[in-house]
N, CA, C and O of each residue as an XYZ file, in Angstrom:
436
protein
N      84.638     -8.585    -52.191
C      83.598     -7.594    -51.857
C      83.129     -7.904    -50.180
O      82.611     -8.957    -49.809
N      83.482     -6.589    -49.187
C      83.797     -6.862    -47.950
C      82.149     -6.892    -47.718
O      81.325     -6.739    -48.620
N      81.897     -7.085    -46.543
C      80.794     -6.942    -46.115
C      80.930     -5.741    -45.328
O      82.033     -5.205    -45.227
N      79.520     -5.094    -44.549
C      79.418     -3.865    -43.864
C      80.052     -4.036    -42.828
O      80.700     -3.103    -42.354
N      80.002     -5.706    -42.021
C      80.126     -6.029    -40.685
C      81.700     -6.063    -40.780
O      82.339     -5.881    -39.743
N      82.357     -6.287    -41.972
C      83.651     -6.626    -42.174
C      84.636     -4.882    -41.936
O      85.646     -4.556    -41.313
N      83.836     -4.298    -42.647
C      84.674     -2.974    -42.904
C      83.925     -1.968    -41.966
O      84.150     -0.758    -41.969
N      83.121     -2.518    -41.262
C      82.916     -1.556    -39.523
C      84.068     -2.270    -38.664
O      84.685     -1.496    -37.933
N      84.415     -3.453    -38.631
C      85.819     -3.948    -37.845
C      86.748     -3.688    -38.190
O      87.615     -3.988    -37.368
N      87.250     -3.079    -39.364
C      88.145     -2.869    -39.635
C      88.197     -1.274    -39.247
O      89.037     -0.980    -38.396
N      87.435     -0.272    -39.749
C      87.335      0.686    -39.044
C      87.425      0.948    -37.636
O      87.973      1.989    -37.275
N      86.905      0.046    -36.691
C      87.056      0.017    -35.527
C      88.482     -0.184    -34.902
O      89.093      0.511    -34.089
N      88.769     -1.176    -35.440
C      90.578     -1.464    -35.551
C      91.439     -0.380    -35.491
O      92.212     -0.010    -34.606
N      91.148      0.104    -36.684
C      92.104      1.513    -37.179
C      91.958      2.296    -36.456
O      92.944      2.990    -36.209
N      90.217      2.698    -35.495
C      90.223      3.908    -34.732
C      90.934      3.528    -33.367
O      91.587      4.379    -32.762
N      90.785      2.143    -32.860
C      91.503      1.769    -31.834
C      92.920      1.716    -31.604
O      93.455      1.918    -30.514
N      93.582      1.397    -32.825
C      95.061      1.818    -32.979
C      95.194      2.912    -32.792
O      96.036      3.006    -31.899
N      94.752      4.203    -33.200
C      94.781      4.991    -33.638
C      94.893      6.014    -32.607
O      95.686      6.956    -32.595
N      93.842      5.662    -31.582
C      93.583      5.841    -30.143
C      94.470      5.875    -29.064
O      94.703      6.791    -28.275
N      95.184      4.132    -29.183
C      96.246      3.645    -28.630
C      97.257      4.337    -28.445
O      97.673      4.829    -27.396
N      97.974      4.417    -30.246
C      99.114      5.766    -30.411
C      99.297      7.259    -29.719
O     100.278      7.938    -29.416
N      97.894      7.427    -29.622
C      97.588      8.666    -29.278
C      97.989      8.837    -27.712
O      98.754      9.714    -27.312
N      97.391      7.918    -26.927
C      97.526      7.402    -25.477
C      98.843      7.156    -25.261
O      99.314      7.429    -24.157
N      99.562      6.664    -26.165
C     100.805      6.182    -26.098
C     101.906      7.417    -25.844
O     102.856      7.526    -25.068
N     101.323      8.307    -26.880
C     102.345      9.384    -27.217
C     102.147     10.552    -25.832
O     103.075     11.197    -25.344
N     100.474     10.612    -25.316
C     100.217     11.139    -24.158
C     100.827     10.883    -22.929
O     101.042     11.775    -22.108
N     101.176      9.469    -22.726
C     101.874      9.142    -21.525
C     103.263      9.077    -21.635
O     104.042      9.053    -20.682
N     103.554      9.048    -22.804
C     105.350      9.219    -23.145
C     105.744     11.004    -22.806
O     106.735     11.366    -22.171
N     104.903     11.748    -23.289
C     105.074     13.154    -22.799
C     104.930     13.245    -21.165
O     105.865     13.485    -20.401
N     103.606     13.012    -20.798
C     103.828     13.216    -19.344
C     105.140     12.078    -18.527
O     105.546     12.372    -17.402
N     105.496     11.242    -19.014
C     106.617     10.559    -18.104
C     107.846     11.591    -18.571
O     108.575     11.973    -17.655
N     108.102     12.018    -19.758
C     108.964     12.889    -20.253
C     109.147     14.537    -19.387
O     110.148     15.226    -19.191
N     107.931     14.704    -19.077
C     107.601     16.022    -18.093
C     108.129     15.639    -16.607
O     108.948     16.135    -15.833
N     107.429     14.733    -16.588
C     108.105     13.991    -14.566
C     109.315     13.920    -14.659
O     109.817     14.458    -13.672
N     110.375     13.364    -15.631
C     111.493     13.105    -15.529
C     111.942     14.605    -15.544
O     112.402     14.925    -14.448
N     111.944     15.527    -16.382
C     112.409     17.103    -16.521
C     112.092     17.498    -14.950
O     113.001     18.094    -14.372
N     111.298     17.316    -14.458
C     110.294     18.171    -13.131
C     111.620     17.640    -11.682
O     112.159     18.233    -10.747
N     111.653     16.213    -12.249
C     112.672     15.556    -11.106
C     113.752     15.907    -11.244
O     114.287     16.289    -10.203
N     114.575     15.962    -12.485
C     115.948     16.405    -12.442
C     115.963     17.922    -12.238
O     117.037     18.381    -11.852
N     115.154     18.607    -12.393
C     115.269     20.058    -11.799
C     115.051     20.011    -10.248
O     115.722     20.819     -9.607
N     114.383     19.354     -9.695
C     114.471     19.335     -8.319
C     115.589     18.890     -7.609
O     115.835     19.115     -6.424
N     116.320     18.175     -8.492
C     117.510     17.462     -8.069
C     118.290     18.494     -7.792
O     118.812     18.907     -6.756
N     118.277     18.958     -9.274
C     119.499     20.391     -9.002
C     119.397     21.297     -8.339
O     120.412     21.794     -7.851
N     118.009     21.884     -8.063
C     117.588     22.520     -6.884
C     118.744     22.050     -5.628
O     119.738     22.628     -5.188
N     118.149     20.830     -5.319
C     118.537     20.195     -3.870
C     120.129     20.282     -3.905
O     120.781     20.547     -2.895
N     120.598     20.079     -4.929
C     122.476     19.706     -5.566
C     122.836     21.169     -5.122
O     123.628     21.294     -4.188
N     122.276     22.362     -5.766
C     122.896     23.575     -5.482
C     122.531     24.195     -4.206
O     123.174     25.170     -3.819
N     121.425     23.659     -3.418
C     121.079     23.975     -2.116
C     122.112     23.122     -1.477
O     122.349     23.553     -0.349
N     122.782     22.123     -1.762
C     123.495     21.306     -0.632
C     125.036     22.532     -1.163
O     125.686     23.085     -0.276
N     125.228     22.658     -2.023
C     126.374     23.618     -2.586
C     126.360     24.937     -1.752
O     127.308     25.307     -1.059
N     125.204     25.592     -1.891
C     125.390     26.660     -0.840
C     125.545     26.781      0.330
O     126.144     27.701      0.886
N     124.874     25.601      0.970
C     125.437     25.359      2.715
C     126.597     24.783      2.321
O     127.323     25.615      2.865
N     127.389     24.003      1.795
C     128.708     23.886      2.047
C     129.702     25.160      1.794
O     130.732     25.376      2.431
N     129.185     25.945      0.750
C     130.175     27.077      0.622
C     129.723     28.181      1.974
O     130.538     28.962      2.465
N     128.560     28.085      2.351
C     128.269     28.929      3.574
C     129.297     28.390      4.377
O     130.258     29.081      4.715
N     129.135     26.897      4.796
C     129.838     26.108      6.013
C     131.375     26.673      5.582
O     132.066     26.666      6.601
N     131.968     27.049      4.680
C     132.971     26.667      4.437
C     133.870     28.529      4.639
O     135.058     28.787      4.831
N     132.763     29.394      4.496
C     132.896     30.708      4.758
C     132.504     31.458      6.360
O     132.576     32.663      6.602
N     132.074     30.343      7.346
C     131.702     30.482      8.427
C     133.053     30.007      9.464
O     133.632     28.925      9.564
N     133.252     31.257     10.133
C     134.447     31.165     11.373
C     135.688     30.588     10.603
O     135.727     30.171      9.446
N     136.767     30.676     11.608
C     137.842     30.123     11.410
C     138.833     30.740     10.327
O     138.219     31.600      9.696
N     139.984     30.627      9.941
C     140.877     31.650      9.182
C     140.608     31.195      7.944
O     139.801     30.372      7.512
N     141.639     32.052      7.323
C     141.688     31.875      5.415
C     142.387     30.712      5.558
O     141.784     29.974      4.779
N     143.332     30.014      6.080
C     144.471     29.019      5.931
C     143.544     27.961      6.340
O     143.773     26.848      5.868
N     142.203     28.138      7.394
C     141.617     26.803      8.048
C     140.822     26.584      6.782
O     140.810     25.418      6.389
N     140.103     27.538      6.008
C     138.982     26.967      4.967
C     139.782     26.398      3.729
O     139.424     25.450      3.030
N     141.130     27.279      3.562
C     142.013     26.085      2.713
C     142.346     24.772      2.928
O     142.354     23.823      2.144
N     142.623     24.842      4.102
C     142.823     23.009      4.194
C     141.907     22.257      4.456
O     142.031     21.040      4.593
N     140.434     23.155      4.600
C     139.228     22.019      4.595
C     138.999     21.883      2.776
O     138.839     20.795      2.221
N     139.025     23.176      2.066
C     139.015     22.723      0.678
C     140.131     22.085      0.123
O     140.063     21.907     -1.093
N     140.995     21.750      0.613
C     142.287     20.765      0.248
C     141.736     19.267      0.504
O     141.753     18.341     -0.308
N     141.148     19.247      2.081
C     140.418     17.928      2.512
C     139.488     17.668      1.564
O     139.535     16.558      1.034
N     138.525     18.556      1.178
C     137.481     18.055      0.178
C     137.617     18.162     -1.092
O     136.691     18.048     -1.895
N     138.508     18.334     -1.303
C     139.190     18.091     -3.089
C     139.754     16.539     -2.597
O     139.348     15.709     -3.411
N     140.400     16.035     -1.732
C     140.909     14.781     -1.661
C     139.710     14.001     -1.308
O     139.857     12.996     -2.004
N     138.846     13.883     -0.792
C     137.394     13.326     -0.660
C     136.078     13.995     -1.119
O     135.415     14.674     -0.335
N     135.708     13.789     -2.413
C     134.472     14.683     -2.784
C     133.163     14.713     -1.777
O     132.189     15.461     -1.681
N     133.588     13.606     -1.116
C     131.886     12.958     -0.311
C     131.817     13.757      0.899
O     130.823     13.493      1.574
N     132.674     14.771      1.434
C     132.651     15.737      2.458
C     132.017     17.019      1.710
O     131.591     17.833      2.529
N     131.856     17.379      0.464
C     131.232     18.270      0.037
C     129.622     17.730     -0.071
O     128.621     18.254      0.417
N     129.698     16.890     -0.623
C     128.202     15.935     -1.095
C     127.852     15.258      0.147
O     126.846     14.550      0.195
N     128.535     15.408      1.056
C     127.624     14.242      2.057
C     126.320     14.581      2.460
O     125.993     13.699      3.255
N     125.442     15.350      2.343
C     123.656     15.499      2.529
C     123.120     15.485      1.361
O     121.907     15.682      1.285
N     123.932     15.237      0.112
C     123.387     15.267     -0.833
C     123.196     13.545     -1.383
O     124.213     12.854     -1.441
N     121.928     12.983     -1.741
C     121.339     12.028     -2.183
C     121.600     11.758     -3.514
O     121.057     12.360     -4.441
N     122.580     10.692     -3.665
C     122.834     10.128     -5.293
C     122.545      8.537     -4.802
O     123.408      7.790     -4.342
N     121.538      8.299     -4.949
C     120.970      7.083     -4.612
C     120.335      6.601     -6.187
O     120.103      5.440     -6.523
N     120.133      7.838     -7.026
C     119.559      7.267     -8.503
C     120.504      7.973     -9.476
O     121.096      8.956     -9.030
N     120.677      7.695    -10.452
C     121.699      7.904    -11.761
C     121.714      9.357    -12.326
O     122.655      9.929    -12.877
N     120.234      9.911    -12.020
C     120.510     11.444    -12.393
C     121.010     12.286    -11.005
O     121.707     13.299    -11.053
N     120.549     11.706     -9.859
C     121.315     12.486     -9.185
C     122.585     12.186     -8.734
O     122.986     12.983     -7.886
N     123.499     11.125     -9.079
C     124.840     11.107     -9.860
C     125.138     11.970    -10.557
O     125.965     12.765    -10.112
N     124.656     12.161    -11.788
C     125.096     12.662    -12.632
C     125.288     14.336    -12.037
O     126.295     15.036    -12.146
N     124.069     14.662    -11.434
C     124.289     16.120    -10.689
C     125.543     16.184     -9.830
O     126.524     16.852    -10.159
N     125.477     15.515     -8.796
C     126.539     15.518     -8.229
C     127.782     15.435     -8.547
O     128.666     15.933     -7.849
N     128.017     14.756     -9.705
C     129.409     14.965    -10.679
C     129.710     16.431    -11.245
O     130.812     16.976    -11.311
N     128.180     17.055    -11.729
C     128.388     18.089    -12.496
C     129.074     19.299    -11.343
O     129.840     20.206    -11.668
N     128.596     19.037    -10.042
C     128.737     19.853     -8.731
C     130.436     19.769     -8.431
O     131.116     20.734     -8.083
N     130.777     18.827     -8.583
C     132.430     18.429     -8.413
C     133.184     18.720     -9.440
O     134.372     18.975     -9.242
N     132.754     18.737    -10.474
C     133.518     18.916    -11.626
C     133.643     20.899    -11.871
O     134.658     21.472    -12.267
N     132.396     21.540    -11.525
C     132.479     23.218    -11.489
C     133.564     23.634    -10.293
O     134.338     24.585    -10.397
N     133.466     22.613     -8.965
C     134.385     22.892     -8.126
C     135.620     22.621     -8.306
O     136.517     23.088     -7.605
N     135.758     21.990     -9.077
C     137.154     21.599     -9.517
C     137.414     22.767    -10.253
O     138.421     23.381     -9.902
N     136.666     23.295    -11.319
C     137.315     24.284    -12.508
C     137.766     25.416    -11.423
O     138.925     25.781    -11.227
N     136.401     25.968    -10.651
C     136.589     26.644     -9.675
C     138.173     26.971     -8.954
O     138.771     28.043     -8.860
N     138.401     26.164     -8.689
C     139.958     26.104     -7.653
C     141.032     25.728     -8.614
O     142.210     25.629     -8.272
N     140.641     25.540     -9.712
C     141.914     25.764    -11.044
C     141.700     27.130    -11.123
O     142.800     27.683    -11.144
N     140.893     27.841    -11.170
C     140.828     29.213    -11.523
C     141.628     30.284    -10.411
O     142.503     31.118    -10.647
N     141.000     29.932     -9.177
C     141.354     30.657     -8.300
C     142.660     30.049     -8.059
O     143.403     30.505     -7.190
């Protein structure tokens, strides 16, 4: 038979374990939300860079000059993503998606 002190110690241990589990879950949720926000910001930046690149491609010059610029960019994808930071894996995934979308658009055109 357990003493009152042993029972209290076990109850405290269970309460501490439950509290720790809840805190870990909360921290996990916060980290997940932060990752989602960071990826959304990266997508925004990539979209902005894409818009700027598209605007730069439509400003001035003849259609043939713009076409040759597009061809140069298809050979060297860094031309289109020169201003996009790709230092993290998530940013690299976003840049890869942008490049795939551009390639698909060129195939359609």
